[in-house]
Coordinates of C-alpha atoms and ligand atoms in Angstrom, one line a residue:
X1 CA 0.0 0.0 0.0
X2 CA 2.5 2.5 1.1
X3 CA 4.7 1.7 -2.2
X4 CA 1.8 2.1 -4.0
X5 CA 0.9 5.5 -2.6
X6 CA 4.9 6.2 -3.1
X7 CA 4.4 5.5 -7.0
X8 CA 1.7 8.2 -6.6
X9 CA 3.8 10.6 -4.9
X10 CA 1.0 11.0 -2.5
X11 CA 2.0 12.0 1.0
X12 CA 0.6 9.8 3.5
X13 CA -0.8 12.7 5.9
X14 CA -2.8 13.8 3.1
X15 CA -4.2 10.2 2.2
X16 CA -5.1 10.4 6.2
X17 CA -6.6 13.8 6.2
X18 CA -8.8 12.8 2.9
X19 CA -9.7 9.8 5.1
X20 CA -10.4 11.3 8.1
X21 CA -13.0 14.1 6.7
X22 CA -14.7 11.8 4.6
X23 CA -15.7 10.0 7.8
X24 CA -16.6 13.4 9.0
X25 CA -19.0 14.6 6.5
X26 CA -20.5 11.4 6.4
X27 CA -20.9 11.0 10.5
X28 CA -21.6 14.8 11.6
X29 CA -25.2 15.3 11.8
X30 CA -24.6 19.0 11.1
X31 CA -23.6 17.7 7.2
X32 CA -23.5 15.3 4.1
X33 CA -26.1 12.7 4.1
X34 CA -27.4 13.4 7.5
X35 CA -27.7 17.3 6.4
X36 CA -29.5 16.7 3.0
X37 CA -31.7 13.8 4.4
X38 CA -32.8 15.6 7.9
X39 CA -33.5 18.5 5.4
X40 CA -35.8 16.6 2.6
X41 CA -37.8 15.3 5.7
X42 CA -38.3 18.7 7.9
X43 CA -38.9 20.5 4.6
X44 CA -41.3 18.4 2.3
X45 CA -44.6 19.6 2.1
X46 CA -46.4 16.5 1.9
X47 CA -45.8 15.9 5.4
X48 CA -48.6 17.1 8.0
X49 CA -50.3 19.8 5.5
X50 CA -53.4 21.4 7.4
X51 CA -54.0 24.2 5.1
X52 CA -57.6 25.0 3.7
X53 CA -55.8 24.7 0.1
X54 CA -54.7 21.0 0.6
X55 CA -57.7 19.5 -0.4
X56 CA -56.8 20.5 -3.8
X57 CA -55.3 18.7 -6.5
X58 CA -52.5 20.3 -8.1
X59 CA -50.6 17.6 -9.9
X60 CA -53.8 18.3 -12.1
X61 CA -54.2 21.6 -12.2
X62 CA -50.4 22.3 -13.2
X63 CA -51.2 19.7 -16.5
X64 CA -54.4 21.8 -16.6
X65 CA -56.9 18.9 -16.0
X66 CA -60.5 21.2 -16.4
X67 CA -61.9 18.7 -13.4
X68 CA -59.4 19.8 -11.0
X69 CA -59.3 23.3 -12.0
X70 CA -63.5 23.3 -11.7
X71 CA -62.9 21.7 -8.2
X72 CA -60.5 24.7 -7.1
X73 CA -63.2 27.0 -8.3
X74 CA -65.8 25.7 -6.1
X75 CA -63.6 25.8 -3.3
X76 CA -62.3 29.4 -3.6
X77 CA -65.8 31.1 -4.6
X78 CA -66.8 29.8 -0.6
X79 CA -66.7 33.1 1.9
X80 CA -66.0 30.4 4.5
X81 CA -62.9 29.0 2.7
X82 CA -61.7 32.7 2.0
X83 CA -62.1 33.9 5.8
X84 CA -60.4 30.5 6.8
X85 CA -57.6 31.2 4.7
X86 CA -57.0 34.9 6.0
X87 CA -54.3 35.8 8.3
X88 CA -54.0 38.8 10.5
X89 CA -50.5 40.8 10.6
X90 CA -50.4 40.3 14.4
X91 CA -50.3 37.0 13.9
X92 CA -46.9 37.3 12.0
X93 CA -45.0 39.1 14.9
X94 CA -47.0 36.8 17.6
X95 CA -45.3 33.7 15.7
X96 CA -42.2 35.5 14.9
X97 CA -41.1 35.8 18.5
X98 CA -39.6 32.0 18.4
X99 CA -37.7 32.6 15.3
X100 CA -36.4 28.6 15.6
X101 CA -40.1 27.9 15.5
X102 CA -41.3 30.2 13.1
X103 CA -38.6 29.0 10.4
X104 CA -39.4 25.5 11.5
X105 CA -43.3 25.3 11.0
X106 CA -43.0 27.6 7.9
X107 CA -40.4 25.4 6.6
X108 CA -38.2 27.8 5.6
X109 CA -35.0 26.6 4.0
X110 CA -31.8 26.0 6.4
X111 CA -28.8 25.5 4.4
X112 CA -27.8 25.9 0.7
X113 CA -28.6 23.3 -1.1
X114 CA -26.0 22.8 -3.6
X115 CA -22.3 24.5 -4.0
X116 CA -23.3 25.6 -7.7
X117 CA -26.3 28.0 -5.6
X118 CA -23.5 28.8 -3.1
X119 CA -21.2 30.1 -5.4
X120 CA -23.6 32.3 -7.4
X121 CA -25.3 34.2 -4.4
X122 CA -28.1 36.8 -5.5
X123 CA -29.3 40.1 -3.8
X124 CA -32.9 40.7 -3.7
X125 CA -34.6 43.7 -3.5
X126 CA -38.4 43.5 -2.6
X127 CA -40.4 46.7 -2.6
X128 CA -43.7 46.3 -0.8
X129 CA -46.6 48.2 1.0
X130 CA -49.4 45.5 2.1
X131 CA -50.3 42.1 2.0
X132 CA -47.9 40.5 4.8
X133 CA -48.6 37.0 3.5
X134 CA -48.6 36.9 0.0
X135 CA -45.3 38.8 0.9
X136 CA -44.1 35.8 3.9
X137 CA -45.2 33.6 1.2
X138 CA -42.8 35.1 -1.5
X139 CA -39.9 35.3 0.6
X140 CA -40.1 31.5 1.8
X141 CA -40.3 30.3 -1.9
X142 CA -37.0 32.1 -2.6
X143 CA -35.4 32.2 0.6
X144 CA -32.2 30.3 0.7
X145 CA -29.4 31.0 3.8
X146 CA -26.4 32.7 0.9
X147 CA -28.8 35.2 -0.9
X148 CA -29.5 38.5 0.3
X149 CA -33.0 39.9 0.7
X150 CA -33.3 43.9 1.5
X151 CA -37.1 44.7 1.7
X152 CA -38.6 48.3 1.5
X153 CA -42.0 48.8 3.3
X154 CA -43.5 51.9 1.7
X155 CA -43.5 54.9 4.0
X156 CA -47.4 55.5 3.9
X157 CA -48.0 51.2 4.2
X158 CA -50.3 50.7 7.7
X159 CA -48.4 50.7 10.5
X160 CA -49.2 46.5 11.5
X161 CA -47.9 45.7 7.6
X162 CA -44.4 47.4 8.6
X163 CA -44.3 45.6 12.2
X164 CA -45.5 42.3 10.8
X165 CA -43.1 42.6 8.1
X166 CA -40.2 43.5 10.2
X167 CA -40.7 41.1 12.5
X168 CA -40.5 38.3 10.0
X169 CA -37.2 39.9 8.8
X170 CA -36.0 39.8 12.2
X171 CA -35.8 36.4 12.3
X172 CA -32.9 36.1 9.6
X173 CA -29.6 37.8 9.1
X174 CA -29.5 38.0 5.3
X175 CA -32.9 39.5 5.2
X176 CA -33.2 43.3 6.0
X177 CA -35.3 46.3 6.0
X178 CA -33.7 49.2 4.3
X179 CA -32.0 51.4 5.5
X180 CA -34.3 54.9 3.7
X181 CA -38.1 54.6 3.2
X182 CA -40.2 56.7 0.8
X183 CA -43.4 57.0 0.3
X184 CA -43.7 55.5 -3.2
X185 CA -46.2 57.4 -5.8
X186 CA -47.4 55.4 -8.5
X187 CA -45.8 56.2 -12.1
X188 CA -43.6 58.5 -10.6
X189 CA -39.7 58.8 -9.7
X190 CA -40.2 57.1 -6.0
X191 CA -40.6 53.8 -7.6
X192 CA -37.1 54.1 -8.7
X193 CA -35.8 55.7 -5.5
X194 CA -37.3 52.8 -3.7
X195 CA -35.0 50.3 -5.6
X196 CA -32.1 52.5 -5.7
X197 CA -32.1 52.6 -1.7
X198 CA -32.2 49.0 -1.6
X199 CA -29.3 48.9 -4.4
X200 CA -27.0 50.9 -2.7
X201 CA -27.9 49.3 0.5
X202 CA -26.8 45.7 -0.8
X203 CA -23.9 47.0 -2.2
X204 CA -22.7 48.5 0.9
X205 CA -23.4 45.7 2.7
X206 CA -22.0 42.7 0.6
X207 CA -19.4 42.8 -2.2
X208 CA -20.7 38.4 -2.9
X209 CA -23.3 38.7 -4.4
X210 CA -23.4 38.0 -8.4
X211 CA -27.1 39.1 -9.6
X212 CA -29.8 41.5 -8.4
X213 CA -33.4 40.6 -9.0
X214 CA -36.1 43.0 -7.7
X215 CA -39.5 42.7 -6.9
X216 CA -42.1 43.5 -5.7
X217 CA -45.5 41.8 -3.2
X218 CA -47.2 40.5 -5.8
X219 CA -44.8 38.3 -7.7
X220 CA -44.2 34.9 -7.3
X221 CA -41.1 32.5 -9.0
X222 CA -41.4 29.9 -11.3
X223 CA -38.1 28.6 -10.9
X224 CA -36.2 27.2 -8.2
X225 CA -32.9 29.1 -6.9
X226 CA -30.9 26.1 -8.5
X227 CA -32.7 27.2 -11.9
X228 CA -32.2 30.6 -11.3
X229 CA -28.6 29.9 -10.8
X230 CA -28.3 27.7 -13.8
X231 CA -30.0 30.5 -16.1
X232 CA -28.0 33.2 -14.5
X233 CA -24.7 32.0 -15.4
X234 CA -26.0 31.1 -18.8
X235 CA -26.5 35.1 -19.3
X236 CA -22.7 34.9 -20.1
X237 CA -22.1 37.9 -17.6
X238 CA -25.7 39.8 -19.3
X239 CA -28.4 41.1 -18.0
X240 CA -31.8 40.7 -18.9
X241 CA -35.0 42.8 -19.2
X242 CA -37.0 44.1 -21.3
X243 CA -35.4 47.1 -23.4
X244 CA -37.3 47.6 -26.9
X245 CA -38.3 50.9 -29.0
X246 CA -40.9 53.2 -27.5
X247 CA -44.3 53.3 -28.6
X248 CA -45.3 56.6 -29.9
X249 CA -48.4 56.2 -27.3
X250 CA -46.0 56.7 -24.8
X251 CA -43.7 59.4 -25.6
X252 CA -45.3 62.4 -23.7
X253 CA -44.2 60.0 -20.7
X254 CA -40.7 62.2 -21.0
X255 CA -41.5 64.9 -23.1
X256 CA -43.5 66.8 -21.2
X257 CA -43.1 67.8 -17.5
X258 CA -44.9 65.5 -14.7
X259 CA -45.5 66.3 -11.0
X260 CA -47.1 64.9 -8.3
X261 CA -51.0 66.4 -6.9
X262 CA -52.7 64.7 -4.1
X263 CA -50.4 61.6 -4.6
X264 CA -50.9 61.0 -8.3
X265 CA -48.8 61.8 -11.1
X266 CA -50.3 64.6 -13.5
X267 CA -48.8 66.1 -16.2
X268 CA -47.9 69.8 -17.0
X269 CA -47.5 72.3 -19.5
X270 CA -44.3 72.8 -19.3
X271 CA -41.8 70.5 -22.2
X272 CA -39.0 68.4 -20.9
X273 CA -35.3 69.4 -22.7
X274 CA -34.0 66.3 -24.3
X275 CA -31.8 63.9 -22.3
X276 CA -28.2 64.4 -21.2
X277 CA -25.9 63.3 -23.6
X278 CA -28.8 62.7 -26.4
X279 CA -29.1 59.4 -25.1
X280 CA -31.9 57.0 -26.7
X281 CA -34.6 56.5 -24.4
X282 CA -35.9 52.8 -24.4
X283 CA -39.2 51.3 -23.3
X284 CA -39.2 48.4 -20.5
X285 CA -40.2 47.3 -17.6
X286 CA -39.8 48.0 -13.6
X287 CA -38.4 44.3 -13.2
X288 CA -35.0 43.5 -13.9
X289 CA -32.3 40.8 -13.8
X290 CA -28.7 42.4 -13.8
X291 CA -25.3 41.7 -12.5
X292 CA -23.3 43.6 -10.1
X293 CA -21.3 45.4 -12.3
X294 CA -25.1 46.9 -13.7
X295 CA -25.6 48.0 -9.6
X296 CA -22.1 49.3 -9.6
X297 CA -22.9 52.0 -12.8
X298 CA -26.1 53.2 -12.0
X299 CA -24.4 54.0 -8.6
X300 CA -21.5 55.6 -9.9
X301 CA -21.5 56.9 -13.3
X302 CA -22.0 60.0 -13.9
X303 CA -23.5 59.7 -17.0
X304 CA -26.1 57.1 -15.8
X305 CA -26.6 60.2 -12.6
X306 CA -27.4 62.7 -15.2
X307 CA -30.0 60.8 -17.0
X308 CA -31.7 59.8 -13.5
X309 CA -31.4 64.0 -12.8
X310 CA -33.1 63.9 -15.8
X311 CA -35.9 61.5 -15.1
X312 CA -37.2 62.7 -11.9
X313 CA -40.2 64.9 -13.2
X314 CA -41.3 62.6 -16.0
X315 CA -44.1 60.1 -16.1
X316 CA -43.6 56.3 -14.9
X317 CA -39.7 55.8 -14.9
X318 CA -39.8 52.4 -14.0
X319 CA -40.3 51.9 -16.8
X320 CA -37.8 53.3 -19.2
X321 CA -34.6 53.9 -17.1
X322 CA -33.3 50.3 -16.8
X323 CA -34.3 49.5 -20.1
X324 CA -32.3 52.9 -21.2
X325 CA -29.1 51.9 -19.0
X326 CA -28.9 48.6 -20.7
X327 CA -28.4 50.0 -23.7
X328 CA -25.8 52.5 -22.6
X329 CA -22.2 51.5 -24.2
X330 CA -20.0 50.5 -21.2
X331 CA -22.3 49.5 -18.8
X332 CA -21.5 46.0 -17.4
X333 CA -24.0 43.3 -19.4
X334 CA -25.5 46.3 -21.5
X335 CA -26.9 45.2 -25.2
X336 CA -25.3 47.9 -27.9
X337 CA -28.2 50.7 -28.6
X338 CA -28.6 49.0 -31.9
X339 CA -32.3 48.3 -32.4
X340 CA -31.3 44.6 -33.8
X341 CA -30.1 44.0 -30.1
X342 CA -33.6 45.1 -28.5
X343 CA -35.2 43.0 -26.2
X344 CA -39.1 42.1 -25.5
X345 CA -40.8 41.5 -21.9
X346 CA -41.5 38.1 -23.9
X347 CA -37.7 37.6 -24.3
X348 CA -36.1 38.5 -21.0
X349 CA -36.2 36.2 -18.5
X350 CA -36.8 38.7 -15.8
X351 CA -41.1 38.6 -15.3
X352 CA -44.1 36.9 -17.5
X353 CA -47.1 40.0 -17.5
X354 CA -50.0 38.9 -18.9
X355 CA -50.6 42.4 -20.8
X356 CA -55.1 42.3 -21.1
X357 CA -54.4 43.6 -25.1
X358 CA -51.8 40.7 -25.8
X359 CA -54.3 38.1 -24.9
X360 CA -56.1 36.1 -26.8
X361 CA -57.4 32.5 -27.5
X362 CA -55.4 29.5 -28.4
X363 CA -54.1 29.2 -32.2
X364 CA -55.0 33.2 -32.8
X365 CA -51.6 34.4 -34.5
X366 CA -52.2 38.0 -33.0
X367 CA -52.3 36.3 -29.1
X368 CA -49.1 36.5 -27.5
X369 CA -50.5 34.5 -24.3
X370 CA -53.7 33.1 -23.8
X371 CA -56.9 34.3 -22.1
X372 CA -56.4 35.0 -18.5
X373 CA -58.1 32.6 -16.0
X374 CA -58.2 35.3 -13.0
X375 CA -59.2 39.1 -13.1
X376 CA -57.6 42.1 -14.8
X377 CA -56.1 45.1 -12.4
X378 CA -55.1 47.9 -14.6
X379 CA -54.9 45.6 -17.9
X380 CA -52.4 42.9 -15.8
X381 CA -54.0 39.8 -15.5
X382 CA -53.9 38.4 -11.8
X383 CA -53.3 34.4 -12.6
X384 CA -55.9 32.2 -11.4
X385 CA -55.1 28.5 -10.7
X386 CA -55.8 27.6 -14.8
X387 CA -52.8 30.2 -15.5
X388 CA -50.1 27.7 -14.0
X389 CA -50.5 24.9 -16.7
X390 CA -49.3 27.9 -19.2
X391 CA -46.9 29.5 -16.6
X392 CA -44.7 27.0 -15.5
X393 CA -43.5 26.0 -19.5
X394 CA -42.2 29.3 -19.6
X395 CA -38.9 30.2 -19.4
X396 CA -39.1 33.5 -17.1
X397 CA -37.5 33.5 -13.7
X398 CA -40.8 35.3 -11.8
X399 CA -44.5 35.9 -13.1
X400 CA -46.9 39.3 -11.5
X401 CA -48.8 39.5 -10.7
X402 CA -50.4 37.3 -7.7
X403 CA -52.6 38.1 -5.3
X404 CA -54.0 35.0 -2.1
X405 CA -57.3 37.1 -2.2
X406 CA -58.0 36.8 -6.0
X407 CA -56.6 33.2 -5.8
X408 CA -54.6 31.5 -3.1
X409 CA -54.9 28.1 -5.0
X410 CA -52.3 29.5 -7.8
X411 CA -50.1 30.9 -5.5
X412 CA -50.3 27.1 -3.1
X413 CA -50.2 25.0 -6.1
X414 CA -47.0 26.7 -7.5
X415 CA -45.5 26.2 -3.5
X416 CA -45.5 22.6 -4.1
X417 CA -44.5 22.2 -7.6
X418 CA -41.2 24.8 -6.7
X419 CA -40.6 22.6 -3.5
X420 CA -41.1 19.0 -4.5
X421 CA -38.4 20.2 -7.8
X422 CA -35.7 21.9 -5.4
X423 CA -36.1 18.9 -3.6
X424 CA -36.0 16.2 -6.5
X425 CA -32.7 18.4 -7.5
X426 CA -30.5 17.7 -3.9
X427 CA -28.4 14.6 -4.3
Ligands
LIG501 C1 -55.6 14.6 -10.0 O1 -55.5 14.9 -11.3 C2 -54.8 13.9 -12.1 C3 -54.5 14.4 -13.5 O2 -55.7 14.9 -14.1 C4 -55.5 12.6 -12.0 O3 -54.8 11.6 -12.8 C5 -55.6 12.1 -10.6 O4 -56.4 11.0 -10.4 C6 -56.2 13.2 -9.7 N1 -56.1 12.9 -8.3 C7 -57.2 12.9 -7.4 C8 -56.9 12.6 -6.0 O5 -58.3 13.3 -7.8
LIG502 C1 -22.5 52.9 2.1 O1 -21.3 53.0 2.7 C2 -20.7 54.3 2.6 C3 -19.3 54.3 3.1 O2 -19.2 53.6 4.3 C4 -21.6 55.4 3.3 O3 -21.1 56.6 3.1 C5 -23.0 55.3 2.7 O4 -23.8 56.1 3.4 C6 -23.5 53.9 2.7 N1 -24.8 53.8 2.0 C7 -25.8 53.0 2.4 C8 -27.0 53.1 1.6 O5 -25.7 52.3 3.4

């Protein structure tokens, strides 16, 4: 044996060191196969399941099988089922007091779950103002122990949705509340701020993290963080969001001066000059999936702080900002401003909208999606359970938007699929 090893030219301590911590990953209970194993038990969901929603069957509804779909109906047009399924925001920081508990019962996700997610961590930003448990519910389906999550509670949100909210955050060190607050306005600049607080926050905080996704309450993923991972490095060092020409329809949106009356966005007489540097403005959306060199421009470069100067007094900048950065030569991940190299919602990876105008039934040629099986809020379908067999064949990373009171059966039904896959995927 020893000649053997000699032949090798393999020192003998190191042979006994390899030994000696493969009987230690395999014998701690703290990792390896006790680790993974202890976790697939505490964590599955098919163990001791009392929720109303249980009773449904969502291995049909994700192939969308009409009988199980017309079951869910029955079940969530019930008042009962609907008050049974409501949760106070008390209730989050009366359970949130045992954090050991609270992560336990919840389920929440303990350790990473493979090196590949450990060595791409991501940094979250979350931007919320109600709804604590569509929110709790969002954060457990993508919580994992190396990602960062930095949440911003709207400044005007009611005072038990920040507590509740807090509280939860509390309970984990990776998961924070931001450091500024605004009062966010729709369709104007504080929708930006909001994310730009959160931004600056992570990067202070962390120089890890690879990726940043934001979001906002009502989304919800349709992939697993291993996914996420595995279509993230994909992106070649990329980003990817939407970033396409803008519709004439929308142009006054920054050329004509917008300000804020009675918290809503109204526009003015007055004509906006034309942005610094002449640069093209691009039509997108509020959602975005970029890497940290994208976070490290929009906090530093000057030219990127002109055009945001710029875009303070003009109507919904969500909405064209990223996509203009992304096409700003230099930036980290940025597509050249050539239109060949523009990107649709439908492309990026970043969010699946069901737009009410794109929508249409099966085998039409001018449908982009099919009909939406929930309800329309401002011409954005809120899926309904029939959605998912759609949804989950597509390729994006999150889908908005979702909502437990319009229909907590798509939101529980895509808990389970996401859960029994990231399990399925640890070896
Ligand atoms: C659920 O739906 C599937 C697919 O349509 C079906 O095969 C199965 O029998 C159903 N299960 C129950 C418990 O009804
Ligand atoms: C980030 O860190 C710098 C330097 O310590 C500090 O000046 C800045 O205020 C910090 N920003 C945030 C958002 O924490």
């Amino acid at each position: 044996m020893l000649k053997v090893l000699k032949q090798l030219h393999l020192p003998l301590w190191l042979l006994l060191s390899c030994v000696l911590a493969t009987l230690w990953v395999l014998l701690s209970p703290e990792a390896g196969l006790g680790r993974v194993s202890r976790l697939t038990n505490s964590w599955s969901d098919s163990t001791e399941d009392s929720s109303p929603e249980h009773v449904c069957n969502c291995s049909g509804i994700l192939q969308g099988d009409v009988e199980a779909l017309e079951q869910a109906k029955l079940l969530t047009i019930t008042k009962e089922f609907h008050q049974r399924i409501h949760i106070p925001d008390e209730s989050y920081v009366r359970a949130t007091q045992d954090c050991r508990n609270f992560k336990l019962k919840r389920k929440y996700n303990t350790q990473p779950l493979s090196e590949e997610e450990e060595d791409l961590p991501l940094a979250y930003s979350i931007v919320v103002h109600q709804k604590v448990q569509s929110f709790e519910r969002l954060l457990r389906s993508i919580y994992t122990p190396q990602n960062l999550y930095c949440i911003h509670v709207d400044k005007q949100a009611a005072a038990s949705v920040t507590a509740a909210i807090s509280a939860i955050a509390s309970c984990f060190p990776n998961v924070f509340m931001v450091s500024r607050r605004e009062e966010v306005v729709y369709a104007s600049w504080s929708r930006v701020q909001a994310d730009l607080n959160c931004m600056a926050h992570l990067y202070n905080v962390s120089s890890q993290w690879k990726y940043f996704i934001n979001l906002c309450g009502q989304d919800f993923p349709l992939k697993t963080n291993l996914e996420t991972v595995r279509m993230l490095r994909s992106l070649w060092g990329g980003n990817s969001l939407e970033s396409e020409q803008m519709p004439s329809g929308k142009k006054h949106r920054v050329t004509v001066v917008h300000k804020i009356v009675n918290r809503a966005m109204e526009k003015t007489k007055e004509a906006k000059t034309p942005p610094p540097f002449n640069l093209p403005i691009l039509s997108g959306s509020a959602y975005m999936v970029v890497s940290r060199g994208f976070i490290h421009s929009v906090l530093t470069d000057s030219r990127i702080q002109a055009l945001m100067d710029w875009a303070k007094d003009t109507y919904s900048p969500d909405e064209f900002l990223w996509a203009t950065i992304q096409r700003i030569p230099g930036v980290p991940g940025s597509n050249w401003p050539n239109s060949k190299y523009d990107m649709s919602d439908v492309n990026a990876i970043a969010r699946l909208v069901k737009w009410e105008h794109h929508e249409g039934s099966q085998g039409s040629l001018q449908a982009v999606y099919p009909l939406c099986h929930g309800r329309h809020v401002r011409s954005v379908c809120v899926y309904g359970a029939g959605d998912l067999h759609w949804m989950i064949q597509q390729h994006h990373l999150f889908a908005n938007k979702f909502d437990t009171d319009t229909d907590p059966i798509a939101i529980y039904c895509l808990e389970k699929y996401l859960r029994q896959k990231a399990l399925a995927d640890v070896h």
